[in-house]
Short mmCIF file of C-alpha atoms in Angstrom, two decimals:
data_model
loop_
_atom_site.label_atom_id
_atom_site.label_comp_id
_atom_site.label_asym_id
_atom_site.label_seq_id
_atom_site.Cartn_x
_atom_site.Cartn_y
_atom_site.Cartn_z
CA UNK A 1 94.15 83.49 88.80
CA UNK A 2 96.12 83.05 85.57
CA UNK A 3 93.55 81.02 83.63
CA UNK A 4 91.85 81.28 80.25
CA UNK A 5 88.64 82.85 81.56
CA UNK A 6 85.96 84.90 79.85
CA UNK A 7 85.43 87.09 82.94
CA UNK A 8 84.64 86.86 86.66
CA UNK A 9 81.05 87.62 87.66
CA UNK A 10 81.06 86.86 91.40
CA UNK A 11 80.01 89.96 93.36
CA UNK A 12 79.47 89.37 97.10
CA UNK A 13 77.53 92.64 97.47
CA UNK A 14 74.73 91.23 95.27
CA UNK A 15 74.06 88.45 97.83
CA UNK A 16 73.31 85.80 95.21
CA UNK A 17 72.85 82.36 96.77
CA UNK A 18 73.01 80.17 93.65
CA UNK A 19 73.48 80.18 89.89
CA UNK A 20 70.40 78.76 88.16
CA UNK A 21 70.89 77.30 84.68
CA UNK A 22 68.22 77.87 82.02
CA UNK A 23 67.32 75.44 79.26
CA UNK A 24 68.64 75.99 75.78
CA UNK A 25 71.14 78.63 76.86
CA UNK A 26 74.85 78.84 76.17
CA UNK A 27 76.81 77.76 79.23
CA UNK A 28 79.79 79.95 80.11
CA UNK A 29 82.78 79.29 82.33
CA UNK A 30 81.85 82.40 84.34
CA UNK A 31 78.56 80.83 85.48
CA UNK A 32 80.15 77.66 86.81
CA UNK A 33 82.97 79.62 88.43
CA UNK A 34 80.51 81.96 90.13
CA UNK A 35 78.61 79.00 91.61
CA UNK A 36 81.86 77.67 93.02
CA UNK A 37 82.70 81.08 94.49
CA UNK A 38 79.25 81.35 96.09
CA UNK A 39 79.54 77.94 97.73
CA UNK A 40 83.06 78.63 99.00
CA UNK A 41 81.96 81.98 100.43
CA UNK A 42 79.00 80.40 102.23
CA UNK A 43 81.01 77.48 103.63
CA UNK A 44 83.92 79.61 104.80
CA UNK A 45 81.70 82.30 106.26
CA UNK A 46 79.80 79.66 108.25
CA UNK A 47 83.06 78.11 109.45
CA UNK A 48 84.37 81.51 110.53
CA UNK A 49 81.14 82.37 112.35
CA UNK A 50 81.26 79.09 114.28
CA UNK A 51 85.01 78.73 114.84
CA UNK A 52 86.21 82.32 114.86
CA UNK A 53 89.12 83.78 112.88
CA UNK A 54 91.19 80.63 113.43
CA UNK A 55 91.10 77.34 115.33
CA UNK A 56 91.45 73.59 115.06
CA UNK A 57 89.37 70.61 116.17
CA UNK A 58 90.21 69.45 119.68
CA UNK A 59 92.19 66.22 119.51
CA UNK A 60 93.26 66.84 115.89
CA UNK A 61 94.51 70.43 116.05
CA UNK A 62 97.29 70.85 113.54
CA UNK A 63 100.39 73.04 113.34
CA UNK A 64 101.77 72.44 116.82
CA UNK A 65 105.22 74.04 116.78
CA UNK A 66 108.35 72.63 118.40
CA UNK A 67 111.78 74.22 118.17
CA UNK A 68 114.50 71.85 117.03
CA UNK A 69 117.82 73.42 117.91
CA UNK A 70 120.89 72.99 115.78
CA UNK A 71 123.60 75.38 114.83
CA UNK A 72 122.23 78.85 115.31
CA UNK A 73 121.79 79.42 111.59
CA UNK A 74 120.10 76.09 110.98
CA UNK A 75 117.50 75.89 113.72
CA UNK A 76 114.37 74.08 112.60
CA UNK A 77 110.71 73.93 113.53
CA UNK A 78 108.69 70.72 113.71
CA UNK A 79 105.16 71.24 112.40
CA UNK A 80 102.64 68.91 114.01
CA UNK A 81 100.08 67.18 111.81
CA UNK A 82 96.37 67.87 111.93
CA UNK A 83 93.87 70.43 110.70
CA UNK A 84 93.49 74.15 111.30
CA UNK A 85 91.00 76.69 109.96
CA UNK A 86 92.08 80.25 109.11
CA UNK A 87 89.18 82.56 108.21
CA UNK A 88 87.20 79.44 107.37
CA UNK A 89 89.90 78.02 105.03
CA UNK A 90 90.89 74.46 105.88
CA UNK A 91 94.66 73.90 106.17
CA UNK A 92 95.90 70.33 106.57
CA UNK A 93 99.39 69.78 107.99
CA UNK A 94 99.22 65.98 107.85
CA UNK A 95 102.19 64.68 105.92
CA UNK A 96 101.23 62.07 103.30
CA UNK A 97 102.95 58.73 103.64
CA UNK A 98 104.11 56.72 100.63
CA UNK A 99 102.27 53.63 99.54
CA UNK A 100 103.55 50.08 99.88
CA UNK A 101 105.26 48.82 96.69
CA UNK A 102 104.92 45.32 95.32
CA UNK A 103 107.79 43.18 96.68
CA UNK A 104 110.51 42.05 94.30
CA UNK A 105 109.66 38.82 92.51
CA UNK A 106 111.07 35.65 94.05
CA UNK A 107 112.23 37.12 97.31
CA UNK A 108 115.54 35.89 98.78
CA UNK A 109 117.04 32.55 97.89
CA UNK A 110 117.97 30.19 100.67
CA UNK A 111 121.32 31.17 102.13
CA UNK A 112 121.38 34.53 100.35
CA UNK A 113 122.91 37.22 102.47
CA UNK A 114 120.54 39.99 103.44
CA UNK A 115 123.28 42.47 102.64
CA UNK A 116 123.06 41.46 98.96
CA UNK A 117 119.43 42.53 98.77
CA UNK A 118 118.62 46.10 97.74
CA UNK A 119 118.29 48.37 100.73
CA UNK A 120 114.86 49.57 101.64
CA UNK A 121 114.48 53.34 101.27
CA UNK A 122 114.38 55.23 104.52
CA UNK A 123 110.93 55.99 105.80
CA UNK A 124 109.99 59.68 105.37
CA UNK A 125 109.39 61.80 108.46
CA UNK A 126 105.90 61.73 109.92
CA UNK A 127 105.65 65.52 110.13
CA UNK A 128 106.67 68.54 108.10
CA UNK A 129 109.41 70.88 109.24
CA UNK A 130 110.16 74.51 108.56
CA UNK A 131 112.75 73.61 105.92
CA UNK A 132 110.73 71.02 104.00
CA UNK A 133 107.15 72.30 104.33
CA UNK A 134 105.35 71.56 101.06
CA UNK A 135 104.79 75.12 99.82
CA UNK A 136 107.45 76.98 101.78
CA UNK A 137 110.52 76.40 99.59
CA UNK A 138 112.85 77.89 102.19
CA UNK A 139 116.53 77.94 101.19
CA UNK A 140 119.21 77.63 103.93
CA UNK A 141 121.63 79.51 101.67
CA UNK A 142 119.45 82.61 101.84
CA UNK A 143 119.99 84.46 105.13
CA UNK A 144 116.49 85.93 104.92
CA UNK A 145 114.96 82.45 104.94
CA UNK A 146 116.64 81.33 108.15
CA UNK A 147 114.91 81.43 111.50
CA UNK A 148 115.78 84.51 113.59
CA UNK A 149 118.98 84.12 115.56
CA UNK A 150 117.60 86.17 118.45
CA UNK A 151 114.67 85.46 120.72
CA UNK A 152 111.81 86.13 120.95
CA UNK A 153 109.97 85.65 117.69
CA UNK A 154 106.47 84.61 116.70
CA UNK A 155 105.71 81.69 114.41
CA UNK A 156 102.61 82.27 112.29
CA UNK A 157 100.60 80.65 109.52
CA UNK A 158 100.23 82.42 106.18
CA UNK A 159 97.42 81.15 103.95
CA UNK A 160 96.21 82.04 100.47
CA UNK A 161 94.92 80.41 97.29
CA UNK A 162 96.49 80.23 93.86
CA UNK A 163 95.59 78.66 90.56
CA UNK A 164 97.30 75.56 89.17
CA UNK A 165 97.03 74.67 85.48
CA UNK A 166 98.33 71.77 83.42
CA UNK A 167 101.51 73.75 82.73
CA UNK A 168 102.44 73.31 86.39
CA UNK A 169 100.73 69.97 87.05
CA UNK A 170 100.73 67.83 83.88
CA UNK A 171 98.51 65.24 85.62
CA UNK A 172 95.56 67.63 85.11
CA UNK A 173 95.68 67.09 81.36
CA UNK A 174 93.53 64.30 79.91
CA UNK A 175 95.94 62.52 77.56
CA UNK A 176 93.03 60.85 75.74
CA UNK A 177 92.18 64.24 74.23
CA UNK A 178 95.53 64.34 72.44
CA UNK A 179 98.47 66.68 72.65
CA UNK A 180 96.95 69.15 70.18
CA UNK A 181 93.94 69.86 72.39
CA UNK A 182 94.15 72.51 75.13
CA UNK A 183 93.90 71.55 78.75
CA UNK A 184 90.45 71.59 80.34
CA UNK A 185 89.85 72.92 83.86
CA UNK A 186 92.36 74.45 86.27
CA UNK A 187 92.50 73.94 90.05
CA UNK A 188 92.47 76.35 92.97
CA UNK A 189 94.98 75.30 95.62
CA UNK A 190 95.20 76.31 99.29
CA UNK A 191 98.79 77.31 100.06
CA UNK A 192 100.03 77.50 103.65
CA UNK A 193 103.41 78.51 104.95
CA UNK A 194 104.81 78.52 108.49
CA UNK A 195 106.95 81.64 108.85
CA UNK A 196 108.74 83.55 111.64
CA UNK A 197 108.10 87.15 112.69
CA UNK A 198 110.61 88.98 114.93
CA UNK A 199 109.06 90.03 118.21
CA UNK A 200 110.14 93.62 117.59
CA UNK A 201 107.66 93.81 114.69
CA UNK A 202 104.79 93.48 117.18
CA UNK A 203 105.92 96.28 119.49
CA UNK A 204 105.74 94.16 122.64
CA UNK A 205 107.84 94.65 125.76
CA UNK A 206 109.74 91.79 127.35
CA UNK A 207 110.60 88.32 126.18
CA UNK A 208 107.47 86.66 127.47
CA UNK A 209 104.43 89.00 127.53
CA UNK A 210 100.95 87.61 128.30
CA UNK A 211 99.56 85.38 125.58
CA UNK A 212 96.49 87.59 125.16
CA UNK A 213 98.75 90.58 124.51
CA UNK A 214 100.69 88.59 121.89
CA UNK A 215 97.48 87.54 120.12
CA UNK A 216 96.14 91.11 120.14
CA UNK A 217 99.40 92.54 118.78
CA UNK A 218 99.53 89.91 116.05
CA UNK A 219 95.92 90.63 115.06
CA UNK A 220 96.79 94.31 114.55
CA UNK A 221 99.86 93.36 112.50
CA UNK A 222 97.89 90.88 110.36
CA UNK A 223 95.08 93.34 109.67
CA UNK A 224 97.61 95.87 108.44
CA UNK A 225 99.36 93.30 106.26
CA UNK A 226 96.14 91.97 104.72
CA UNK A 227 94.47 95.34 104.05
CA UNK A 228 94.66 96.41 100.39
CA UNK A 229 96.78 99.55 100.03
CA UNK A 230 96.37 100.31 96.32
CA UNK A 231 93.46 101.10 94.03
CA UNK A 232 92.97 101.14 90.28
CA UNK A 233 90.34 102.28 87.78
CA UNK A 234 89.93 101.33 84.13
CA UNK A 235 88.17 102.82 81.13
CA UNK A 236 88.14 102.68 77.35
CA UNK A 237 88.85 105.81 75.32
CA UNK A 238 88.96 106.07 71.53
CA UNK A 239 92.66 106.54 70.70
CA UNK A 240 93.89 109.32 68.47
CA UNK A 241 94.49 108.53 64.78
CA UNK A 242 92.32 105.43 64.99
CA UNK A 243 91.50 103.44 61.86
CA UNK A 244 87.87 104.27 61.11
CA UNK A 245 87.21 101.27 58.86
CA UNK A 246 83.74 100.11 60.02
CA UNK A 247 84.43 96.64 58.66
CA UNK A 248 86.97 96.12 61.44
CA UNK A 249 85.61 98.05 64.42
CA UNK A 250 82.58 100.30 64.82
CA UNK A 251 83.65 103.94 64.24
CA UNK A 252 82.31 105.08 67.62
CA UNK A 253 83.81 102.17 69.61
CA UNK A 254 86.07 103.22 72.44
CA UNK A 255 87.57 99.74 72.75
CA UNK A 256 89.24 99.13 69.37
CA UNK A 257 90.31 95.52 69.77
CA UNK A 258 89.07 92.96 67.24
CA UNK A 259 88.27 90.31 69.88
CA UNK A 260 86.78 90.01 73.34
CA UNK A 261 89.57 90.02 75.91
CA UNK A 262 90.09 89.74 79.65
CA UNK A 263 92.90 92.15 80.48
CA UNK A 264 94.94 91.46 83.58
CA UNK A 265 96.96 94.18 85.28
CA UNK A 266 99.32 92.65 87.86
CA UNK A 267 101.81 94.23 90.23
CA UNK A 268 105.29 92.90 89.51
CA UNK A 269 107.74 94.75 91.77
CA UNK A 270 106.08 95.90 94.97
CA UNK A 271 106.62 99.05 96.96
CA UNK A 272 105.63 102.68 96.55
CA UNK A 273 104.86 104.27 93.20
CA UNK A 274 108.49 105.25 92.65
CA UNK A 275 109.63 101.62 92.90
CA UNK A 276 106.59 99.56 91.87
CA UNK A 277 106.03 98.14 88.40
CA UNK A 278 103.21 96.25 86.72
CA UNK A 279 102.67 93.87 83.84
CA UNK A 280 99.59 93.34 81.73
CA UNK A 281 98.13 90.63 79.55
CA UNK A 282 95.14 90.59 77.22
CA UNK A 283 94.52 86.90 78.05
CA UNK A 284 94.60 87.08 81.87
CA UNK A 285 98.22 85.89 81.86
CA UNK A 286 97.10 82.44 80.75
CA UNK A 287 99.47 82.06 77.76
CA UNK A 288 102.18 79.73 79.07
CA UNK A 289 104.82 77.44 77.60
CA UNK A 290 106.08 74.44 79.65
CA UNK A 291 109.88 74.16 79.67
CA UNK A 292 111.52 70.84 78.79
CA UNK A 293 115.14 71.92 79.16
CA UNK A 294 117.17 74.99 80.07
CA UNK A 295 120.67 75.55 78.61
CA UNK A 296 121.97 79.00 79.48
CA UNK A 297 119.76 81.46 77.62
CA UNK A 298 118.34 78.79 75.31
CA UNK A 299 115.06 77.23 76.45
CA UNK A 300 113.53 74.13 74.92
CA UNK A 301 109.74 74.21 75.16
CA UNK A 302 107.13 71.48 75.05
CA UNK A 303 105.22 73.59 72.52
CA UNK A 304 105.46 76.99 70.86
CA UNK A 305 101.70 77.53 71.01
CA UNK A 306 98.68 76.36 69.08
CA UNK A 307 98.27 79.41 66.80
CA UNK A 308 99.62 82.89 66.13
CA UNK A 309 97.56 84.39 68.95
CA UNK A 310 98.96 81.99 71.54
CA UNK A 311 102.54 81.71 70.30
CA UNK A 312 105.84 83.45 71.01
CA UNK A 313 107.46 86.03 68.77
CA UNK A 314 110.77 87.86 68.84
CA UNK A 315 110.44 90.84 71.16
CA UNK A 316 107.86 89.25 73.48
CA UNK A 317 108.46 89.64 77.20
CA UNK A 318 108.20 86.49 79.30
CA UNK A 319 108.43 85.59 82.96
CA UNK A 320 110.37 82.44 83.87
CA UNK A 321 108.22 80.68 86.45
CA UNK A 322 108.18 77.49 88.50
CA UNK A 323 106.30 76.24 91.56
CA UNK A 324 108.81 77.58 94.06
CA UNK A 325 108.92 80.99 92.38
CA UNK A 326 105.12 81.29 92.56
CA UNK A 327 104.89 80.08 96.15
CA UNK A 328 107.55 82.49 97.34
CA UNK A 329 105.81 85.45 95.68
CA UNK A 330 108.99 86.70 94.08
CA UNK A 331 109.45 89.17 91.23
CA UNK A 332 112.40 88.35 88.98
CA UNK A 333 113.20 90.55 85.95
CA UNK A 334 111.22 89.74 82.84
CA UNK A 335 113.16 88.39 79.86
CA UNK A 336 112.85 89.24 76.17
CA UNK A 337 112.61 86.65 73.40
CA UNK A 338 115.63 87.28 71.15
CA UNK A 339 115.52 84.36 68.74
CA UNK A 340 113.20 81.52 67.73
CA UNK A 341 114.16 78.01 66.61
CA UNK A 342 110.82 76.68 65.38
CA UNK A 343 111.94 73.16 64.32
CA UNK A 344 113.69 72.62 67.65
CA UNK A 345 110.93 74.28 69.70
CA UNK A 346 113.58 76.51 71.26
CA UNK A 347 113.79 80.19 72.11
CA UNK A 348 116.78 82.30 73.10
CA UNK A 349 116.15 84.76 75.91
CA UNK A 350 117.86 88.05 76.64
CA UNK A 351 119.37 86.66 79.84
CA UNK A 352 119.45 83.57 82.01
CA UNK A 353 116.62 83.10 84.53
CA UNK A 354 117.10 84.25 88.09
CA UNK A 355 119.23 81.93 90.26
CA UNK A 356 117.21 79.04 91.62
CA UNK A 357 114.40 79.34 89.06
CA UNK A 358 113.84 76.78 86.33
CA UNK A 359 116.71 74.45 87.21
CA UNK A 360 114.64 71.72 88.84
CA UNK A 361 112.32 69.81 86.48
CA UNK A 362 110.21 68.50 89.37
CA UNK A 363 109.07 72.09 89.96
CA UNK A 364 107.60 72.23 86.43
CA UNK A 365 109.16 75.42 85.03
CA UNK A 366 107.34 77.33 82.30
CA UNK A 367 107.32 80.69 80.54
CA UNK A 368 104.42 83.11 81.01
CA UNK A 369 103.95 85.64 78.23
CA UNK A 370 103.04 89.26 79.00
CA UNK A 371 101.77 91.57 76.28
CA UNK A 372 103.43 94.93 76.91
CA UNK A 373 106.39 95.77 74.70
CA UNK A 374 109.55 97.72 75.42
CA UNK A 375 109.54 101.07 73.64
CA UNK A 376 105.88 100.65 72.72
CA UNK A 377 103.36 103.44 72.98
CA UNK A 378 101.26 101.02 75.00
CA UNK A 379 103.46 101.62 78.02
CA UNK A 380 103.37 105.44 78.22
CA UNK A 381 100.85 108.23 78.47
CA UNK A 382 99.12 109.37 75.33
CA UNK A 383 101.02 112.08 73.47
CA UNK A 384 104.38 111.32 75.08
CA UNK A 385 107.33 109.55 73.56
CA UNK A 386 107.85 105.89 74.31
CA UNK A 387 109.71 105.16 77.53
CA UNK A 388 111.80 102.29 78.78
CA UNK A 389 110.68 99.51 81.02
CA UNK A 390 112.06 98.74 84.46
CA UNK A 391 113.27 95.14 84.81
CA UNK A 392 111.01 94.35 81.87
CA UNK A 393 107.86 95.70 83.57
CA UNK A 394 105.96 98.99 83.28
CA UNK A 395 106.68 101.60 85.99
CA UNK A 396 103.64 102.56 88.06
CA UNK A 397 102.61 106.19 87.61
CA UNK A 398 99.88 107.50 89.89
CA UNK A 399 97.23 110.08 89.13
CA UNK A 400 97.34 109.77 85.32
CA UNK A 401 95.64 107.54 82.77
CA UNK A 402 98.08 104.98 81.32
CA UNK A 403 97.14 103.41 77.97
CA UNK A 404 97.57 99.66 77.49
CA UNK A 405 96.33 99.03 73.96
CA UNK A 406 93.29 99.47 71.71
CA UNK A 407 91.83 102.24 73.87
CA UNK A 408 92.10 100.41 77.22
CA UNK A 409 93.50 102.68 79.93
CA UNK A 410 94.21 102.27 83.65
CA UNK A 411 94.56 104.76 86.49
CA UNK A 412 96.44 104.18 89.76
CA UNK A 413 95.24 106.20 92.75
CA UNK A 414 97.79 108.41 94.48
CA UNK A 415 99.46 107.25 97.70
CA UNK A 416 99.28 103.53 97.02
CA UNK A 417 101.54 100.80 98.33
CA UNK A 418 101.83 97.88 95.91
CA UNK A 419 102.32 94.19 96.66
CA UNK A 420 103.78 91.70 94.22
CA UNK A 421 101.03 89.54 92.74
CA UNK A 422 98.08 91.85 93.39
CA UNK A 423 95.93 92.06 90.26
CA UNK A 424 92.86 93.55 88.60
CA UNK A 425 90.77 92.07 85.73
CA UNK A 426 89.25 94.23 82.97
CA UNK A 427 86.82 92.57 80.50
CA UNK A 428 86.78 94.26 77.08
CA UNK A 429 83.89 93.55 74.71
CA UNK A 430 83.55 94.20 70.99
CA UNK A 431 79.72 94.20 71.17
CA UNK A 432 79.73 97.37 73.28
CA UNK A 433 83.06 98.78 72.15
CA UNK A 434 83.99 99.35 75.80
CA UNK A 435 85.41 97.73 78.90
CA UNK A 436 83.27 96.48 81.78
CA UNK A 437 84.14 98.51 84.85
CA UNK A 438 81.95 99.93 87.66
CA UNK A 439 81.17 103.64 87.40
CA UNK A 440 79.14 106.23 89.30
CA UNK A 441 75.99 108.00 88.09
CA UNK A 442 78.13 110.46 86.13
CA UNK A 443 79.85 107.52 84.38
CA UNK A 444 83.14 108.16 86.12
CA UNK A 445 85.16 104.95 86.66
CA UNK A 446 85.39 103.88 90.29
CA UNK A 447 88.66 103.10 92.02
CA UNK A 448 88.75 99.47 93.13
CA UNK A 449 91.11 97.47 95.38
CA UNK A 450 92.82 94.46 93.81
CA UNK A 451 90.86 91.24 93.33
CA UNK A 452 93.69 89.34 94.97
CA UNK A 453 95.89 87.99 96.34
CA UNK A 454 93.80 87.59 99.53
CA UNK A 455 96.21 86.54 102.30
CA UNK A 456 95.11 85.23 105.73
CA UNK A 457 97.15 84.91 108.93
CA UNK A 458 97.00 83.03 112.24
CA UNK A 459 99.46 82.93 115.18
CA UNK A 460 100.90 79.54 116.12
CA UNK A 461 103.62 79.88 118.78
CA UNK A 462 105.76 82.41 120.65
CA UNK A 463 109.40 81.28 120.74
CA UNK A 464 111.37 82.98 123.50
CA UNK A 465 113.94 80.33 124.38
CA UNK A 466 115.40 76.98 123.49
CA UNK A 467 112.76 75.07 125.43
CA UNK A 468 110.03 77.69 125.67
CA UNK A 469 107.41 77.64 122.92
CA UNK A 470 104.07 78.87 124.30
CA UNK A 471 101.18 77.69 122.15
CA UNK A 472 99.03 80.41 120.57
CA UNK A 473 96.62 78.13 118.73
CA UNK A 474 92.94 77.85 119.56
CA UNK A 475 90.83 74.68 119.63
CA UNK A 476 87.13 73.93 119.48
CA UNK A 477 85.24 70.84 120.58
CA UNK A 478 82.74 68.93 118.40
CA UNK A 479 79.11 69.96 118.68
CA UNK A 480 77.86 66.38 118.76
CA UNK A 481 77.31 64.63 122.12
CA UNK A 482 75.81 61.39 123.36
CA UNK A 483 72.06 60.89 123.09
CA UNK A 484 70.38 60.50 126.54
CA UNK A 485 68.36 57.37 127.32
CA UNK A 486 65.06 59.32 127.46
CA UNK A 487 63.79 62.83 126.92
CA UNK A 488 62.48 65.21 129.60
CA UNK A 489 58.83 64.24 129.12
CA UNK A 490 59.49 60.53 129.56
CA UNK A 491 61.62 61.12 132.65
CA UNK A 492 58.92 63.34 134.20
CA UNK A 493 56.16 60.79 133.57
CA UNK A 494 58.23 57.96 135.02
CA UNK A 495 59.10 59.99 138.10
CA UNK A 496 55.45 60.88 138.62
CA UNK A 497 54.36 57.24 138.36
CA UNK A 498 56.96 56.19 140.92
CA UNK A 499 55.88 58.97 143.26
CA UNK A 500 52.25 57.79 143.10
CA UNK A 501 53.28 54.23 143.92
CA UNK A 502 55.22 55.33 146.98
CA UNK A 503 52.59 57.86 148.03
CA UNK A 504 54.98 60.77 147.73
CA UNK A 505 54.44 64.05 145.97
CA UNK A 506 55.22 64.20 142.28
CA UNK A 507 58.08 66.50 141.30
CA UNK A 508 57.20 69.77 139.63
CA UNK A 509 59.46 68.87 136.69
CA UNK A 510 62.08 66.33 135.85
CA UNK A 511 65.40 67.33 137.25
CA UNK A 512 63.83 69.83 139.71
CA UNK A 513 64.04 67.79 142.88
CA UNK A 514 62.20 64.55 142.00
CA UNK A 515 63.65 61.07 142.24
CA UNK A 516 65.09 58.83 139.58
CA UNK A 517 63.43 55.41 139.06
CA UNK A 518 65.19 52.76 141.08
CA UNK A 519 66.94 55.39 143.19
CA UNK A 520 64.50 56.54 145.93
CA UNK A 521 65.23 60.03 147.07
CA UNK A 522 67.86 60.60 144.32
CA UNK A 523 67.68 63.49 141.92
CA UNK A 524 66.03 63.06 138.53
CA UNK A 525 68.58 63.05 135.70
CA UNK A 526 67.18 65.47 133.18
CA UNK A 527 68.18 65.56 129.54
CA UNK A 528 70.07 68.79 130.05
CA UNK A 529 72.10 67.22 132.83
CA UNK A 530 72.86 64.16 130.72
CA UNK A 531 73.94 66.26 127.76
CA UNK A 532 76.16 68.40 129.97
CA UNK A 533 77.85 65.29 131.34
CA UNK A 534 78.37 63.97 127.82
CA UNK A 535 79.95 67.25 126.73
CA UNK A 536 82.19 67.21 129.79
CA UNK A 537 83.27 63.69 128.90
CA UNK A 538 84.07 64.79 125.34
CA UNK A 539 86.15 67.68 126.69
CA UNK A 540 88.02 65.35 129.03
CA UNK A 541 88.76 62.91 126.20
CA UNK A 542 89.90 65.72 123.90
CA UNK A 543 92.33 67.17 126.41
CA UNK A 544 93.69 63.77 127.19
#
């Protein structure tokens, strides 16, 4: 999450159930964020335990898939509205409908032709489709975005969370605080995408294998996709030729930075170690600059930053970002700041942004600053000459300690496979002169998987023909049922009283062969029977 955080303290292995505030203490963002993480973990774990890995409420199950044929390259999928849970995360496919505007003043004059009146805008579709899903940003011009031209293929749901700040959603900023004040809180957003997967990727035989086989094959594929395949460790080591001035940093400090920082190491280009790259930021990648206008390599910004620490300088490396770029999980080359125009709030970049990025103002483009420098000793191993970056990012080298800055070093484990967007957070503290990182009893840093991005998957439909779309979703019925007229004890007592009046034998228990009042010789309707009938009625209504 690219936010201005002090650190993240949520650790599921500690089994904390709540954060308890104490009087007279300083309140930190980490405490409130940990409470939120605890509550989300509890709610989603409970939902998963009750529902299973995925499922939707019967009668309102979302993401029903229908194939809408067109030209072979422009087939479409209709995504039915409703709700669906994936690993306890609620996904809502209901398409919002616009509100009703105030009618034009005065209406039509008598005799005025209806054709002279402004045309009413066309009503939006009631459901999403593959091409216009809210966080999909599929492009028909990109062959890789089109639906497969050959059957069969599986349609699945991909779900994850990402952070949204005021740079991407200006409505989050409280304008009453003034433009000079920073934004307040960020938002975590659930992102879902409906995507196709060729049947060959599942290793199944035939065009229409049994549904259980499809689900099992998809589960194996999803587990492999979601499993972290890279690990990193961090430490702080006192650099060579360090300034020993105790007025700046303690002489024995391993972390030599003058301020507390939250370092973020993020995979930029994915792949194996030979192809993968990473970026790093001392502020968790939170230093951003909203873009007002793009003109070639010149970018007009809403602000150049509040101070020297949060501003742009010539030589800085930036990532040109917008909502579609983030949602697609792409990795475009980083750009270098070549020139600053302070009065005009403009910067000139080393190249134009990638095609399709930053050209649409409604997608809220912005620049994200990263803190590595080309040709800097921060990007190479200690004692070696400075190397060049790859597409503006640092090449991943496994099995060696790579220095970032001020004594902070990272280590990538051998044999990793890296995914764009995966990240690790490293708090660095001046009070201890070190970074906070788990270690063993011998104080050796431990290798850790990335903190995110945690991606979740669920199968939706198996498409093996123009009219054949078998449904792979699961549904659950509500737990609530109708309340019976009386409980077991009352029914037993009433049956016994009736038996005494008629001279017959009292039943051993209600529902075990006695008679119901007013129905001589009929069976007693126990509470369990009544509840079962109510549940059956709910099932019948749901399927209808």
